Coordinates of C-alpha atoms and ligand atoms in Angstrom, one line a residue:
M9 CA 31.5 8.1 0.2
P10 CA 27.7 6.2 0.0
G11 CA 25.6 8.5 -2.8
P12 CA 22.2 9.3 -1.4
T13 CA 21.0 6.2 -3.7
A14 CA 23.0 3.8 -0.8
P15 CA 21.2 1.4 0.8
K16 CA 21.2 1.2 3.9
P17 CA 21.1 -1.5 6.6
A18 CA 18.9 -2.4 8.7
E19 CA 17.5 -0.4 11.2
R20 CA 16.4 -2.4 14.5
V21 CA 13.7 -0.5 16.7
S22 CA 12.2 -3.1 18.5
M23 CA 12.9 -6.9 18.9
G24 CA 10.0 -9.5 18.8
K25 CA 9.6 -13.1 18.7
R26 CA 9.0 -13.0 15.4
Q27 CA 11.7 -14.2 12.4
P28 CA 14.1 -11.7 10.4
F29 CA 12.8 -11.0 6.8
E30 CA 16.0 -12.6 4.6
I31 CA 16.4 -11.1 1.1
N32 CA 19.5 -10.4 -0.5
G33 CA 21.7 -11.2 2.2
V34 CA 20.1 -8.7 4.8
S35 CA 18.4 -9.9 7.8
I36 CA 15.1 -7.6 8.5
A37 CA 14.5 -7.7 12.5
P38 CA 10.5 -7.1 13.1
G39 CA 9.9 -3.8 13.6
S40 CA 12.5 -2.3 11.2
R41 CA 12.4 -1.0 7.4
A42 CA 15.5 -1.2 4.6
T43 CA 16.2 -0.8 1.1
V44 CA 17.6 -3.3 -0.6
R45 CA 19.0 -3.0 -4.4
L46 CA 18.4 -6.3 -6.3
E47 CA 21.0 -6.6 -9.2
L48 CA 20.2 -7.4 -12.5
P49 CA 21.3 -8.2 -15.9
H50 CA 23.9 -5.8 -17.4
Q51 CA 23.0 -4.0 -20.7
S52 CA 26.1 -3.2 -23.1
A53 CA 28.3 -0.8 -21.3
M54 CA 28.2 -3.3 -18.7
T55 CA 26.7 -0.3 -16.1
P56 CA 25.3 -2.0 -12.9
M57 CA 21.7 -2.3 -13.0
T58 CA 19.7 -2.8 -9.9
M59 CA 16.4 -3.2 -8.8
P60 CA 15.4 -1.1 -5.4
V61 CA 13.3 -3.0 -3.1
Q62 CA 12.1 -1.5 0.4
I63 CA 10.6 -3.6 3.0
I64 CA 9.1 -3.0 5.7
H65 CA 8.7 -5.8 8.2
G66 CA 6.4 -5.8 11.1
T67 CA 6.0 -6.6 14.6
R68 CA 3.8 -9.2 14.4
D69 CA 2.8 -12.1 11.9
G70 CA 0.4 -10.8 8.8
P71 CA -0.3 -10.9 5.1
V72 CA 3.3 -10.2 2.9
M73 CA 2.1 -7.9 0.5
F74 CA 3.9 -6.7 -2.7
V75 CA 3.5 -3.2 -4.0
S76 CA 5.0 -2.5 -7.5
A77 CA 5.5 0.1 -10.2
A78 CA 6.7 1.1 -13.7
I79 CA 6.3 -3.0 -14.5
H80 CA 6.1 -0.8 -17.9
G81 CA 8.9 1.7 -17.3
D82 CA 7.0 4.5 -18.7
E83 CA 4.2 4.2 -16.2
I84 CA 5.2 6.5 -13.5
N85 CA 2.3 7.3 -11.7
G86 CA 2.9 4.3 -9.3
V87 CA 6.4 5.4 -8.7
E88 CA 4.8 8.5 -7.0
I89 CA 2.1 6.1 -5.2
I90 CA 4.7 4.5 -3.7
R91 CA 7.4 7.3 -2.6
Q92 CA 4.1 9.0 -0.9
L93 CA 3.0 5.6 0.7
V94 CA 6.4 4.7 2.2
K95 CA 7.2 8.4 3.2
A96 CA 4.1 9.4 4.9
R97 CA 3.3 5.9 6.6
R98 CA 5.3 4.9 10.1
F99 CA 3.4 1.8 9.8
R100 CA 3.9 1.5 13.4
G101 CA 1.9 -2.4 14.5
L102 CA 2.2 -2.8 11.0
K103 CA 1.5 -7.1 11.1
G104 CA 3.2 -9.0 8.3
T105 CA 5.6 -7.2 5.6
L106 CA 4.6 -4.6 3.0
I107 CA 7.6 -4.9 0.3
T108 CA 7.5 -1.9 -2.5
V109 CA 9.4 -2.0 -5.5
P110 CA 8.9 1.4 -7.3
T111 CA 10.4 0.1 -10.5
V112 CA 10.1 -3.1 -11.3
N113 CA 11.1 -2.6 -15.0
V114 CA 14.4 -0.1 -14.3
Y115 CA 15.8 -0.4 -17.9
G116 CA 12.5 0.9 -19.3
F117 CA 11.8 3.1 -16.2
I118 CA 15.4 5.0 -17.4
N119 CA 14.6 5.1 -21.1
H120 CA 10.7 6.1 -20.4
S121 CA 9.9 3.3 -22.3
R122 CA 6.9 0.7 -21.8
Y123 CA 9.6 -1.9 -22.7
L124 CA 12.8 -3.5 -22.6
P125 CA 15.3 -2.7 -24.3
D126 CA 15.1 -5.6 -26.6
G127 CA 11.6 -4.6 -27.1
R128 CA 10.0 -7.2 -24.9
D129 CA 6.4 -6.7 -22.3
L130 CA 7.8 -7.4 -19.1
N131 CA 4.4 -8.2 -18.4
R132 CA 4.2 -11.1 -20.8
S133 CA 7.4 -12.2 -19.8
F134 CA 6.6 -13.7 -16.8
P135 CA 7.5 -16.1 -14.8
G136 CA 10.9 -16.0 -17.0
S137 CA 14.1 -17.9 -16.6
P138 CA 17.3 -17.3 -15.5
R139 CA 18.5 -18.5 -18.7
G140 CA 16.0 -16.5 -20.7
S141 CA 16.3 -13.2 -22.5
L142 CA 16.2 -9.7 -20.8
A143 CA 13.0 -9.4 -19.9
S144 CA 12.7 -12.8 -18.9
R145 CA 15.3 -12.9 -16.9
L146 CA 14.0 -10.1 -15.0
A147 CA 10.8 -11.8 -14.6
Y148 CA 12.6 -14.4 -13.3
R149 CA 14.4 -12.4 -10.9
F150 CA 11.2 -10.6 -9.6
C151 CA 9.2 -14.1 -9.4
S152 CA 12.2 -15.9 -7.1
E153 CA 13.2 -12.7 -4.7
I154 CA 9.5 -11.0 -4.4
L155 CA 6.5 -12.9 -5.7
S156 CA 7.5 -16.3 -3.9
R157 CA 7.4 -14.7 -0.6
C158 CA 4.2 -12.7 -0.9
T159 CA 0.3 -13.7 0.1
H160 CA -1.0 -10.6 -1.7
G161 CA 0.1 -8.1 -4.2
I162 CA -1.1 -4.8 -5.4
D163 CA 0.3 -4.0 -9.4
L164 CA 0.5 0.1 -10.2
H165 CA 0.1 0.7 -13.7
T166 CA -1.1 3.7 -16.2
G167 CA -2.7 3.4 -19.9
G168 CA 0.0 3.0 -22.2
G169 CA 0.2 4.5 -25.8
H170 CA -1.2 7.8 -25.6
R171 CA -4.0 6.7 -24.0
T172 CA -5.4 7.3 -20.0
N173 CA -7.6 5.8 -17.2
H174 CA -10.1 6.7 -14.8
P175 CA -8.7 4.9 -11.8
H176 CA -10.2 1.4 -11.4
I177 CA -8.7 -2.2 -10.0
R178 CA -8.6 -5.3 -12.9
A179 CA -8.9 -8.0 -10.6
N180 CA -10.1 -11.9 -10.8
L181 CA -13.6 -11.3 -9.4
D182 CA -14.4 -15.1 -9.5
D183 CA -12.1 -15.5 -6.2
P184 CA -14.2 -14.3 -3.5
E185 CA -11.0 -13.0 -0.8
I186 CA -9.8 -11.2 -4.3
E187 CA -13.2 -9.6 -4.6
A188 CA -12.9 -7.9 -1.1
M189 CA -9.4 -6.6 -1.7
A190 CA -10.8 -5.1 -5.0
Q191 CA -13.9 -3.8 -3.0
A192 CA -11.9 -2.3 -0.2
F193 CA -9.2 -0.6 -2.5
G194 CA -12.2 1.9 -3.3
T195 CA -12.3 2.6 -6.9
P196 CA -16.2 3.7 -8.2
V197 CA -15.3 0.5 -11.3
I198 CA -13.9 -2.9 -10.7
I199 CA -13.6 -4.9 -14.2
N200 CA -13.7 -8.4 -13.7
A201 CA -10.4 -8.4 -16.2
N202 CA -9.5 -11.8 -17.8
L203 CA -5.5 -13.3 -17.1
K204 CA -3.1 -12.5 -20.0
D205 CA -0.4 -15.0 -20.9
G206 CA 2.7 -14.4 -19.4
S207 CA 1.2 -11.5 -17.2
L208 CA 2.1 -11.0 -13.3
R209 CA -1.4 -11.4 -12.8
Q210 CA -1.7 -15.1 -14.1
V211 CA 1.7 -16.0 -12.2
A212 CA 0.5 -14.8 -9.2
T213 CA -2.7 -16.5 -9.4
E214 CA -1.3 -19.6 -10.2
R215 CA 0.5 -19.1 -7.3
G216 CA -2.2 -18.5 -4.8
V217 CA -1.3 -15.3 -3.9
R218 CA -4.0 -12.5 -3.9
M219 CA -3.4 -9.5 -6.4
L220 CA -4.7 -6.7 -7.7
L221 CA -4.0 -4.5 -10.6
Y222 CA -4.5 -1.0 -10.7
E223 CA -5.4 1.1 -13.4
A224 CA -5.0 4.9 -13.5
G225 CA -3.8 8.3 -15.5
S226 CA -1.3 7.9 -18.1
A227 CA 2.2 7.4 -19.3
L228 CA 4.7 9.7 -18.3
R229 CA 2.7 12.3 -16.2
F230 CA 1.8 12.5 -12.6
N231 CA -1.5 12.9 -12.4
R232 CA -3.2 13.8 -8.5
L233 CA -6.6 11.8 -9.0
A234 CA -4.2 8.6 -9.7
V235 CA -1.8 9.0 -6.6
R236 CA -3.9 10.4 -4.2
A237 CA -6.8 7.6 -4.6
G238 CA -3.9 5.3 -5.5
V239 CA -2.0 5.7 -1.9
R240 CA -5.2 5.5 -0.1
G241 CA -6.6 2.6 -1.8
I242 CA -3.4 0.6 -1.1
L243 CA -3.7 1.3 2.8
K244 CA -7.3 0.6 2.8
V245 CA -6.7 -2.6 1.6
M246 CA -3.8 -2.7 4.3
R247 CA -6.9 -2.3 6.9
H248 CA -8.5 -4.5 5.3
L249 CA -6.3 -7.4 5.5
R250 CA -5.9 -6.4 9.0
M251 CA -1.8 -5.3 8.1
L252 CA -3.2 -1.9 10.0
H253 CA -5.6 -0.6 12.0
K254 CA -8.7 -0.5 10.9
I255 CA -10.7 2.9 11.4
K256 CA -14.3 2.5 11.0
S257 CA -16.5 -0.6 9.0
S258 CA -16.3 0.9 5.6
E259 CA -14.4 3.6 4.8
N260 CA -15.9 4.3 1.1
D261 CA -18.8 6.3 1.1
F262 CA -19.9 4.3 -2.4
S263 CA -20.0 0.8 -3.4
P264 CA -17.7 0.4 -5.9
L265 CA -19.5 -1.4 -9.1
E266 CA -18.2 -4.4 -10.5
A267 CA -18.3 -4.6 -14.6
R268 CA -18.0 -8.0 -15.9
S269 CA -16.8 -6.6 -19.3
S270 CA -15.6 -3.3 -21.1
S271 CA -14.9 -2.7 -25.0
W272 CA -12.8 -0.5 -26.5
L273 CA -14.4 2.0 -29.4
R274 CA -12.3 2.3 -32.3
A275 CA -12.0 4.8 -35.2
D276 CA -13.6 3.3 -37.9
V277 CA -12.1 6.0 -40.4
G278 CA -8.2 8.0 -40.0
G279 CA -8.2 11.6 -39.2
I280 CA -8.1 14.2 -36.5
F281 CA -9.9 12.9 -33.6
R282 CA -11.7 15.1 -30.9
S283 CA -13.6 14.1 -27.5
S284 CA -16.5 15.7 -26.3
V285 CA -16.9 13.2 -22.7
P286 CA -14.5 13.4 -19.9
L287 CA -13.0 10.2 -18.2
G288 CA -15.4 8.7 -15.8
Q289 CA -18.7 10.0 -17.6
R290 CA -21.9 7.7 -17.9
V291 CA -23.0 7.1 -21.6
K292 CA -25.6 5.7 -23.5
K293 CA -25.8 3.4 -26.6
G294 CA -26.0 5.9 -29.0
Q295 CA -24.7 9.2 -27.5
V296 CA -22.1 11.7 -29.5
L297 CA -18.6 10.7 -27.4
G298 CA -16.5 12.9 -30.0
E299 CA -16.1 13.6 -33.2
M300 CA -13.7 12.7 -36.6
S301 CA -12.6 15.2 -39.1
D302 CA -10.3 15.2 -42.4
L303 CA -7.4 17.8 -42.6
V304 CA -9.1 19.9 -44.6
G305 CA -12.4 20.1 -42.8
E306 CA -14.6 18.3 -45.6
Y307 CA -15.6 15.6 -44.1
K308 CA -16.7 15.0 -40.7
S309 CA -18.5 12.1 -38.7
E310 CA -19.6 11.6 -35.0
I311 CA -18.2 8.9 -32.6
R312 CA -21.7 7.4 -30.8
A313 CA -21.3 5.0 -27.8
T314 CA -22.6 1.7 -29.3
F315 CA -23.6 0.3 -25.6
D316 CA -24.4 1.7 -21.7
G317 CA -21.7 2.5 -19.6
I318 CA -18.8 4.9 -18.1
V319 CA -15.7 5.8 -20.0
I320 CA -12.8 4.9 -18.0
G321 CA -9.8 5.2 -20.9
R322 CA -9.6 7.3 -23.6
T323 CA -7.4 8.4 -26.2
Q324 CA -4.9 11.8 -25.7
L325 CA -3.8 11.9 -28.9
P326 CA -5.7 13.0 -31.8
V327 CA -4.1 12.3 -34.8
V328 CA -6.1 8.8 -35.4
N329 CA -5.9 5.9 -37.6
E330 CA -8.9 4.0 -38.9
G331 CA -9.0 1.3 -36.3
D332 CA -7.1 2.8 -33.9
A333 CA -8.7 2.8 -29.9
L334 CA -10.6 5.9 -29.0
F335 CA -12.7 5.2 -26.0
H336 CA -12.7 2.0 -23.6
I337 CA -15.8 2.0 -21.8
A338 CA -16.8 -0.5 -18.9
R339 CA -20.1 -2.0 -19.7
F340 CA -22.9 -1.3 -17.4
S341 CA -27.0 -2.2 -17.9
D342 CA -28.1 1.0 -15.8
P343 CA -24.8 3.1 -14.7
T344 CA -27.2 5.5 -13.0
E345 CA -25.8 3.7 -9.5
V346 CA -22.4 3.9 -11.0
E347 CA -22.5 7.4 -12.1
A348 CA -23.1 8.5 -8.5
A349 CA -20.2 6.6 -7.3
V350 CA -17.7 8.1 -9.6
E351 CA -19.4 11.6 -8.4
A352 CA -18.7 10.0 -4.9
F353 CA -15.1 9.1 -5.6
H354 CA -14.4 12.4 -7.2
E355 CA -15.7 14.1 -4.0
E356 CA -13.5 12.4 -1.7
H357 CA -10.2 12.5 -3.5
L358 CA -10.5 16.0 -5.4
E359 CA -10.6 17.9 -2.0
G360 CA -8.5 20.4 -2.5
L361 CA -7.8 19.8 -6.1
N362 CA -10.4 20.2 -8.8
K363 CA -11.7 18.3 -12.0
G364 CA -8.7 19.6 -14.4
D365 CA -6.4 17.4 -11.9
L366 CA -8.2 14.4 -13.7
E367 CA -5.8 15.4 -16.4
P368 CA -2.2 15.0 -16.3
Q369 CA 0.2 17.6 -14.7
P370 CA 3.1 18.2 -12.7
L371 CA 2.1 17.6 -9.1
Ligands
ZN426 ZN1 0.8 -0.9 -17.5

């Protein structure tokens, strides 16, 4: 008997002239959805390993967009974002095709780990090779089965290594179409982020796939604000791309603001760290953001902002070595406008929640 996770055959809902979507030997008719499981390299005990992929194939032509999560296996907010996205929406009238991949790095997801079992970072292993390392083979499988079929994409991440992020988009803003997608997603801060070697975003850029990276929350925890803003942001991008009906000309009560750079503020000394500013806080050069102390209370020093901006990331680990990253600040010469955008964003997404929901907690 098939278990609850067994793949379901594609269910035909309506007929159309559009071609079926073919993947992994499954043919998905227009107006229907199906879950397929891509076979992945086996581990030592030869346990079969698969990557679940859900395809929603619209009745009419349009963009083919992937939404992926857990490329870093412990970054699970995106897994929940995808679950809510495909569960809540029927996608009737969808133009194009939505491909969701909730756990790209299934190995890391199972082990609560950012990395592959061999210690490699999947997001430095693209485009990969069929004869490479485990990470390289997994990257290759994603590129050949998913990325090659797509015109657009959104990759969902969280802070790694005990760090937490205020929801923001990282993208190549020199491409006007990507910039428009980033604006549509509707986080208060968008960062024009450089491409990293071996990242999915680099390969997507080379292949002409327009892609956003959503950063929100922290690893191994759900965060209500991050999940809610993520689901809504994806739907806004889909409406922007006309995959779904537009509901009004502008969906955001504020204009997201673009930072051309951001920097981590690092600890000058080791010790115990206490933060005094929350995520999303506007900070001015010279402002005290927290303090460091030694273990016996004899030494204390203040951590001050070195430039004006908005706190978009912070460590959650109070035990700090010299040089550890403490605050990630997006640089804005005049953060007044972005401060108002952060407030409007919180008002939009924290309805029914409270400020405490910025912090990690069970859903
Ligand atoms: Zn990540």
